[in-house]
Amino acid sequence: MWLRPADIAALGDVPAGAATVYLSGLMGGLEKSPLPAGWREHTLMTYPFDVPERRGVRLDYPLGWFSFRHIPVVAEQVQTDTYLACSLLADVLNRMADNFVRPYLIEQLQALLEHRLITGYYPHLTLASNQRFASKGGYVVHFRDPGNTALVAEGDWIVP
């Protein structure tokens, strides 16, 4: 089901004999998806981030930075991604020593990502030649129980 939250909330009752269905995590609102309780036991969701209980340590620094500077967190994932991108760029520019050439910047960024501890929502970040995305892959998750938003990964991080 590649549905938006409003469409997910309108699903109604689970049909008799329902099999497993797959839900787009990004389109459906991730762990805050309004998936009706009856559907949760039949649903597996694609999840392109680390599960919430595993990413906490990697979010502590940016969230602390926002708090210290009295910046309200209104879109946590967007704000931490922006913080991550800006801090990566700042670190790379500090390493470049006035040698501001695009291929060298990308090379330095690739080297920095391999050793980065603060990676926000992403458990694995890597870049290589001709790659446009630093995070590749995700989890297939299910809701722990019908009444809350806790997620459980079905397996390891999957890279297509």
PDB file of C-alpha atoms in Angstrom:
ATOM      1  CA  MET A   1       0.000   0.000   0.000  1.00  0.00           C
ATOM      2  CA  TRP A   2       1.632   3.186  -1.147  1.00  0.00           C
ATOM      3  CA  LEU A   3      -0.861   5.484   0.577  1.00  0.00           C
ATOM      4  CA  ARG A   4      -0.831   8.860   2.302  1.00  0.00           C
ATOM      5  CA  PRO A   5      -1.831   9.109   5.996  1.00  0.00           C
ATOM      6  CA  ALA A   6      -5.396  10.270   5.263  1.00  0.00           C
ATOM      7  CA  ASP A   7      -5.960   7.268   2.992  1.00  0.00           C
ATOM      8  CA  ILE A   8      -4.425   4.894   5.541  1.00  0.00           C
ATOM      9  CA  ALA A   9      -6.697   6.207   8.297  1.00  0.00           C
ATOM     10  CA  ALA A  10      -9.718   5.501   6.067  1.00  0.00           C
ATOM     11  CA  LEU A  11      -8.879   1.813   5.498  1.00  0.00           C
ATOM     12  CA  GLY A  12     -11.616   0.461   7.732  1.00  0.00           C
ATOM     13  CA  ASP A  13     -11.760  -3.170   8.844  1.00  0.00           C
ATOM     14  CA  VAL A  14      -9.298  -5.821   7.746  1.00  0.00           C
ATOM     15  CA  PRO A  15     -10.812  -8.198   5.176  1.00  0.00           C
ATOM     16  CA  ALA A  16     -11.310 -11.796   6.344  1.00  0.00           C
ATOM     17  CA  GLY A  17      -8.303 -13.998   5.588  1.00  0.00           C
ATOM     18  CA  ALA A  18      -6.032 -11.009   5.010  1.00  0.00           C
ATOM     19  CA  ALA A  19      -2.469 -11.811   4.034  1.00  0.00           C
ATOM     20  CA  THR A  20       0.570  -9.706   4.763  1.00  0.00           C
ATOM     21  CA  VAL A  21       0.502  -6.268   3.160  1.00  0.00           C
ATOM     22  CA  TYR A  22       3.385  -3.876   2.657  1.00  0.00           C
ATOM     23  CA  LEU A  23       3.150  -0.204   3.537  1.00  0.00           C
ATOM     24  CA  SER A  24       5.416   2.610   2.340  1.00  0.00           C
ATOM     25  CA  GLY A  25       6.878   4.096   5.493  1.00  0.00           C
ATOM     26  CA  LEU A  26       7.789   7.442   3.943  1.00  0.00           C
ATOM     27  CA  MET A  27       4.413   7.966   2.299  1.00  0.00           C
ATOM     28  CA  GLY A  28       2.440   6.638   5.265  1.00  0.00           C
ATOM     29  CA  GLY A  29       3.991   8.635   8.089  1.00  0.00           C
ATOM     30  CA  LEU A  30       6.572   6.120   9.391  1.00  0.00           C
ATOM     31  CA  GLU A  31       5.918   5.104  13.021  1.00  0.00           C
ATOM     32  CA  LYS A  32       3.254   7.809  13.299  1.00  0.00           C
ATOM     33  CA  SER A  33       1.215   6.204  10.522  1.00  0.00           C
ATOM     34  CA  PRO A  34      -2.521   6.264  11.337  1.00  0.00           C
ATOM     35  CA  LEU A  35      -2.795   2.588  10.399  1.00  0.00           C
ATOM     36  CA  PRO A  36      -5.877   1.125  12.124  1.00  0.00           C
ATOM     37  CA  ALA A  37      -5.063  -1.367  14.897  1.00  0.00           C
ATOM     38  CA  GLY A  38      -6.594  -4.297  13.023  1.00  0.00           C
ATOM     39  CA  TRP A  39      -4.245  -3.766  10.086  1.00  0.00           C
ATOM     40  CA  ARG A  40      -1.053  -3.560  12.175  1.00  0.00           C
ATOM     41  CA  GLU A  41      -0.681  -7.301  12.702  1.00  0.00           C
ATOM     42  CA  HIS A  42      -0.905  -7.892   8.920  1.00  0.00           C
ATOM     43  CA  THR A  43       1.384  -5.047   7.827  1.00  0.00           C
ATOM     44  CA  LEU A  44       5.089  -4.833   7.123  1.00  0.00           C
ATOM     45  CA  MET A  45       6.451  -1.349   6.490  1.00  0.00           C
ATOM     46  CA  THR A  46       9.459  -0.164   4.526  1.00  0.00           C
ATOM     47  CA  TYR A  47      11.574   2.011   6.779  1.00  0.00           C
ATOM     48  CA  PRO A  48      14.545   3.931   5.269  1.00  0.00           C
ATOM     49  CA  PHE A  49      15.957   5.040   8.637  1.00  0.00           C
ATOM     50  CA  ASP A  50      17.316   3.313  11.697  1.00  0.00           C
ATOM     51  CA  VAL A  51      14.541   2.222  14.061  1.00  0.00           C
ATOM     52  CA  PRO A  52      13.792   4.844  16.741  1.00  0.00           C
ATOM     53  CA  GLU A  53      15.343   3.055  19.730  1.00  0.00           C
ATOM     54  CA  ARG A  54      18.662   2.561  17.872  1.00  0.00           C
ATOM     55  CA  ARG A  55      19.133   6.088  16.554  1.00  0.00           C
ATOM     56  CA  GLY A  56      18.804   7.960  19.855  1.00  0.00           C
ATOM     57  CA  VAL A  57      22.527   8.372  20.525  1.00  0.00           C
ATOM     58  CA  ARG A  58      23.164   9.696  17.005  1.00  0.00           C
ATOM     59  CA  LEU A  59      20.413  12.304  17.513  1.00  0.00           C
ATOM     60  CA  ASP A  60      21.541  13.495  20.941  1.00  0.00           C
ATOM     61  CA  TYR A  61      24.143  15.931  19.628  1.00  0.00           C
ATOM     62  CA  PRO A  62      22.000  17.749  17.021  1.00  0.00           C
ATOM     63  CA  LEU A  63      18.965  17.851  19.320  1.00  0.00           C
ATOM     64  CA  GLY A  64      21.160  19.192  22.120  1.00  0.00           C
ATOM     65  CA  TRP A  65      22.560  21.799  19.725  1.00  0.00           C
ATOM     66  CA  PHE A  66      19.010  22.925  18.860  1.00  0.00           C
ATOM     67  CA  SER A  67      18.033  23.053  22.522  1.00  0.00           C
ATOM     68  CA  PHE A  68      21.119  25.040  23.566  1.00  0.00           C
ATOM     69  CA  ARG A  69      20.408  27.618  20.868  1.00  0.00           C
ATOM     70  CA  HIS A  70      16.650  27.693  21.640  1.00  0.00           C
ATOM     71  CA  ILE A  71      15.708  26.428  18.181  1.00  0.00           C
ATOM     72  CA  PRO A  72      12.312  24.713  18.321  1.00  0.00           C
ATOM     73  CA  VAL A  73      12.241  21.231  16.817  1.00  0.00           C
ATOM     74  CA  VAL A  74       9.193  21.195  14.565  1.00  0.00           C
ATOM     75  CA  ALA A  75      10.354  18.649  11.959  1.00  0.00           C
ATOM     76  CA  GLU A  76      12.951  16.472  13.672  1.00  0.00           C
ATOM     77  CA  GLN A  77      14.087  14.419  10.689  1.00  0.00           C
ATOM     78  CA  VAL A  78      14.370  17.407   8.346  1.00  0.00           C
ATOM     79  CA  GLN A  79      16.185  19.495  10.954  1.00  0.00           C
ATOM     80  CA  THR A  80      18.646  16.745  11.909  1.00  0.00           C
ATOM     81  CA  ASP A  81      19.308  15.982   8.215  1.00  0.00           C
ATOM     82  CA  THR A  82      20.015  19.675   7.630  1.00  0.00           C
ATOM     83  CA  TYR A  83      22.276  19.805  10.690  1.00  0.00           C
ATOM     84  CA  LEU A  84      24.110  16.699   9.443  1.00  0.00           C
ATOM     85  CA  ALA A  85      24.593  18.109   5.923  1.00  0.00           C
ATOM     86  CA  CYS A  86      25.799  21.486   7.206  1.00  0.00           C
ATOM     87  CA  SER A  87      28.180  19.987   9.757  1.00  0.00           C
ATOM     88  CA  LEU A  88      29.608  17.581   7.154  1.00  0.00           C
ATOM     89  CA  LEU A  89      30.182  20.433   4.736  1.00  0.00           C
ATOM     90  CA  ALA A  90      31.784  22.594   7.444  1.00  0.00           C
ATOM     91  CA  ASP A  91      34.129  19.752   8.454  1.00  0.00           C
ATOM     92  CA  VAL A  92      35.117  19.106   4.839  1.00  0.00           C
ATOM     93  CA  LEU A  93      35.725  22.791   4.110  1.00  0.00           C
ATOM     94  CA  ASN A  94      37.989  22.993   7.175  1.00  0.00           C
ATOM     95  CA  ARG A  95      40.052  20.094   5.791  1.00  0.00           C
ATOM     96  CA  MET A  96      40.426  21.536   2.289  1.00  0.00           C
ATOM     97  CA  ALA A  97      42.966  24.238   3.189  1.00  0.00           C
ATOM     98  CA  ASP A  98      42.028  26.720   0.427  1.00  0.00           C
ATOM     99  CA  ASN A  99      42.003  23.987  -2.224  1.00  0.00           C
ATOM    100  CA  PHE A 100      38.357  24.485  -3.180  1.00  0.00           C
ATOM    101  CA  VAL A 101      37.932  22.150  -6.130  1.00  0.00           C
ATOM    102  CA  ARG A 102      34.750  20.106  -6.520  1.00  0.00           C
ATOM    103  CA  PRO A 103      36.391  16.662  -7.035  1.00  0.00           C
ATOM    104  CA  TYR A 104      38.589  17.232  -3.969  1.00  0.00           C
ATOM    105  CA  LEU A 105      35.558  18.297  -1.901  1.00  0.00           C
ATOM    106  CA  ILE A 106      33.710  15.095  -2.878  1.00  0.00           C
ATOM    107  CA  GLU A 107      36.794  12.975  -2.146  1.00  0.00           C
ATOM    108  CA  GLN A 108      37.149  14.539   1.301  1.00  0.00           C
ATOM    109  CA  LEU A 109      33.426  14.075   1.961  1.00  0.00           C
ATOM    110  CA  GLN A 110      33.662  10.385   1.020  1.00  0.00           C
ATOM    111  CA  ALA A 111      36.584   9.900   3.427  1.00  0.00           C
ATOM    112  CA  LEU A 112      34.843  11.801   6.241  1.00  0.00           C
ATOM    113  CA  LEU A 113      31.585   9.842   5.977  1.00  0.00           C
ATOM    114  CA  GLU A 114      33.340   6.516   6.563  1.00  0.00           C
ATOM    115  CA  HIS A 115      34.404   7.611  10.056  1.00  0.00           C
ATOM    116  CA  ARG A 116      31.455   9.793  11.041  1.00  0.00           C
ATOM    117  CA  LEU A 117      29.780   8.950  14.368  1.00  0.00           C
ATOM    118  CA  ILE A 118      26.942  11.475  14.265  1.00  0.00           C
ATOM    119  CA  THR A 119      24.838  10.275  11.337  1.00  0.00           C
ATOM    120  CA  GLY A 120      21.362  11.267  12.511  1.00  0.00           C
ATOM    121  CA  TYR A 121      18.590   8.954  11.381  1.00  0.00           C
ATOM    122  CA  TYR A 122      20.918   6.804   9.276  1.00  0.00           C
ATOM    123  CA  PRO A 123      22.890   3.804  10.528  1.00  0.00           C
ATOM    124  CA  HIS A 124      25.130   3.658   7.429  1.00  0.00           C
ATOM    125  CA  LEU A 125      26.358   6.569   5.327  1.00  0.00           C
ATOM    126  CA  THR A 126      28.776   6.086   2.429  1.00  0.00           C
ATOM    127  CA  LEU A 127      29.541   7.788  -0.847  1.00  0.00           C
ATOM    128  CA  ALA A 128      31.506   6.657  -3.878  1.00  0.00           C
ATOM    129  CA  SER A 129      32.010   7.852  -7.428  1.00  0.00           C
ATOM    130  CA  ASN A 130      28.793   8.756  -9.248  1.00  0.00           C
ATOM    131  CA  GLN A 131      26.590   8.103  -6.223  1.00  0.00           C
ATOM    132  CA  ARG A 132      23.896  10.635  -5.337  1.00  0.00           C
ATOM    133  CA  PHE A 133      22.651   9.208  -2.039  1.00  0.00           C
ATOM    134  CA  ALA A 134      24.714   8.673   1.110  1.00  0.00           C
ATOM    135  CA  SER A 135      22.122   6.402   2.735  1.00  0.00           C
ATOM    136  CA  LYS A 136      21.216   3.344   0.745  1.00  0.00           C
ATOM    137  CA  GLY A 137      18.803   0.755   2.035  1.00  0.00           C
ATOM    138  CA  GLY A 138      16.469   0.380   4.940  1.00  0.00           C
ATOM    139  CA  TYR A 139      14.575  -2.020   7.143  1.00  0.00           C
ATOM    140  CA  VAL A 140      11.354  -3.905   6.789  1.00  0.00           C
ATOM    141  CA  VAL A 141       9.583  -3.391  10.124  1.00  0.00           C
ATOM    142  CA  HIS A 142       6.339  -4.269  11.846  1.00  0.00           C
ATOM    143  CA  PHE A 143       4.501  -2.644  14.728  1.00  0.00           C
ATOM    144  CA  ARG A 144       5.304  -4.335  18.035  1.00  0.00           C
ATOM    145  CA  ASP A 145       1.647  -4.340  19.042  1.00  0.00           C
ATOM    146  CA  PRO A 146      -1.550  -2.818  17.664  1.00  0.00           C
ATOM    147  CA  GLY A 147      -1.835  -0.130  20.327  1.00  0.00           C
ATOM    148  CA  ASN A 148       1.398   1.845  20.030  1.00  0.00           C
ATOM    149  CA  THR A 149       4.061   3.129  17.642  1.00  0.00           C
ATOM    150  CA  ALA A 150       6.970   0.870  18.666  1.00  0.00           C
ATOM    151  CA  LEU A 151       8.633  -0.813  15.696  1.00  0.00           C
ATOM    152  CA  VAL A 152      10.540  -4.069  15.371  1.00  0.00           C
ATOM    153  CA  ALA A 153      12.923  -4.734  12.472  1.00  0.00           C
ATOM    154  CA  GLU A 154      12.189  -7.952  10.589  1.00  0.00           C
ATOM    155  CA  GLY A 155      15.881  -8.448   9.862  1.00  0.00           C
ATOM    156  CA  ASP A 156      19.098  -6.624   9.164  1.00  0.00           C
ATOM    157  CA  TRP A 157      19.563  -3.438   7.154  1.00  0.00           C
ATOM    158  CA  ILE A 158      18.760  -4.263   3.514  1.00  0.00           C
ATOM    159  CA  VAL A 159      20.617  -2.646   0.616  1.00  0.00           C
ATOM    160  CA  PRO A 160      18.973  -3.255  -2.765  1.00  0.00           C
TER     161      PRO A 160
END
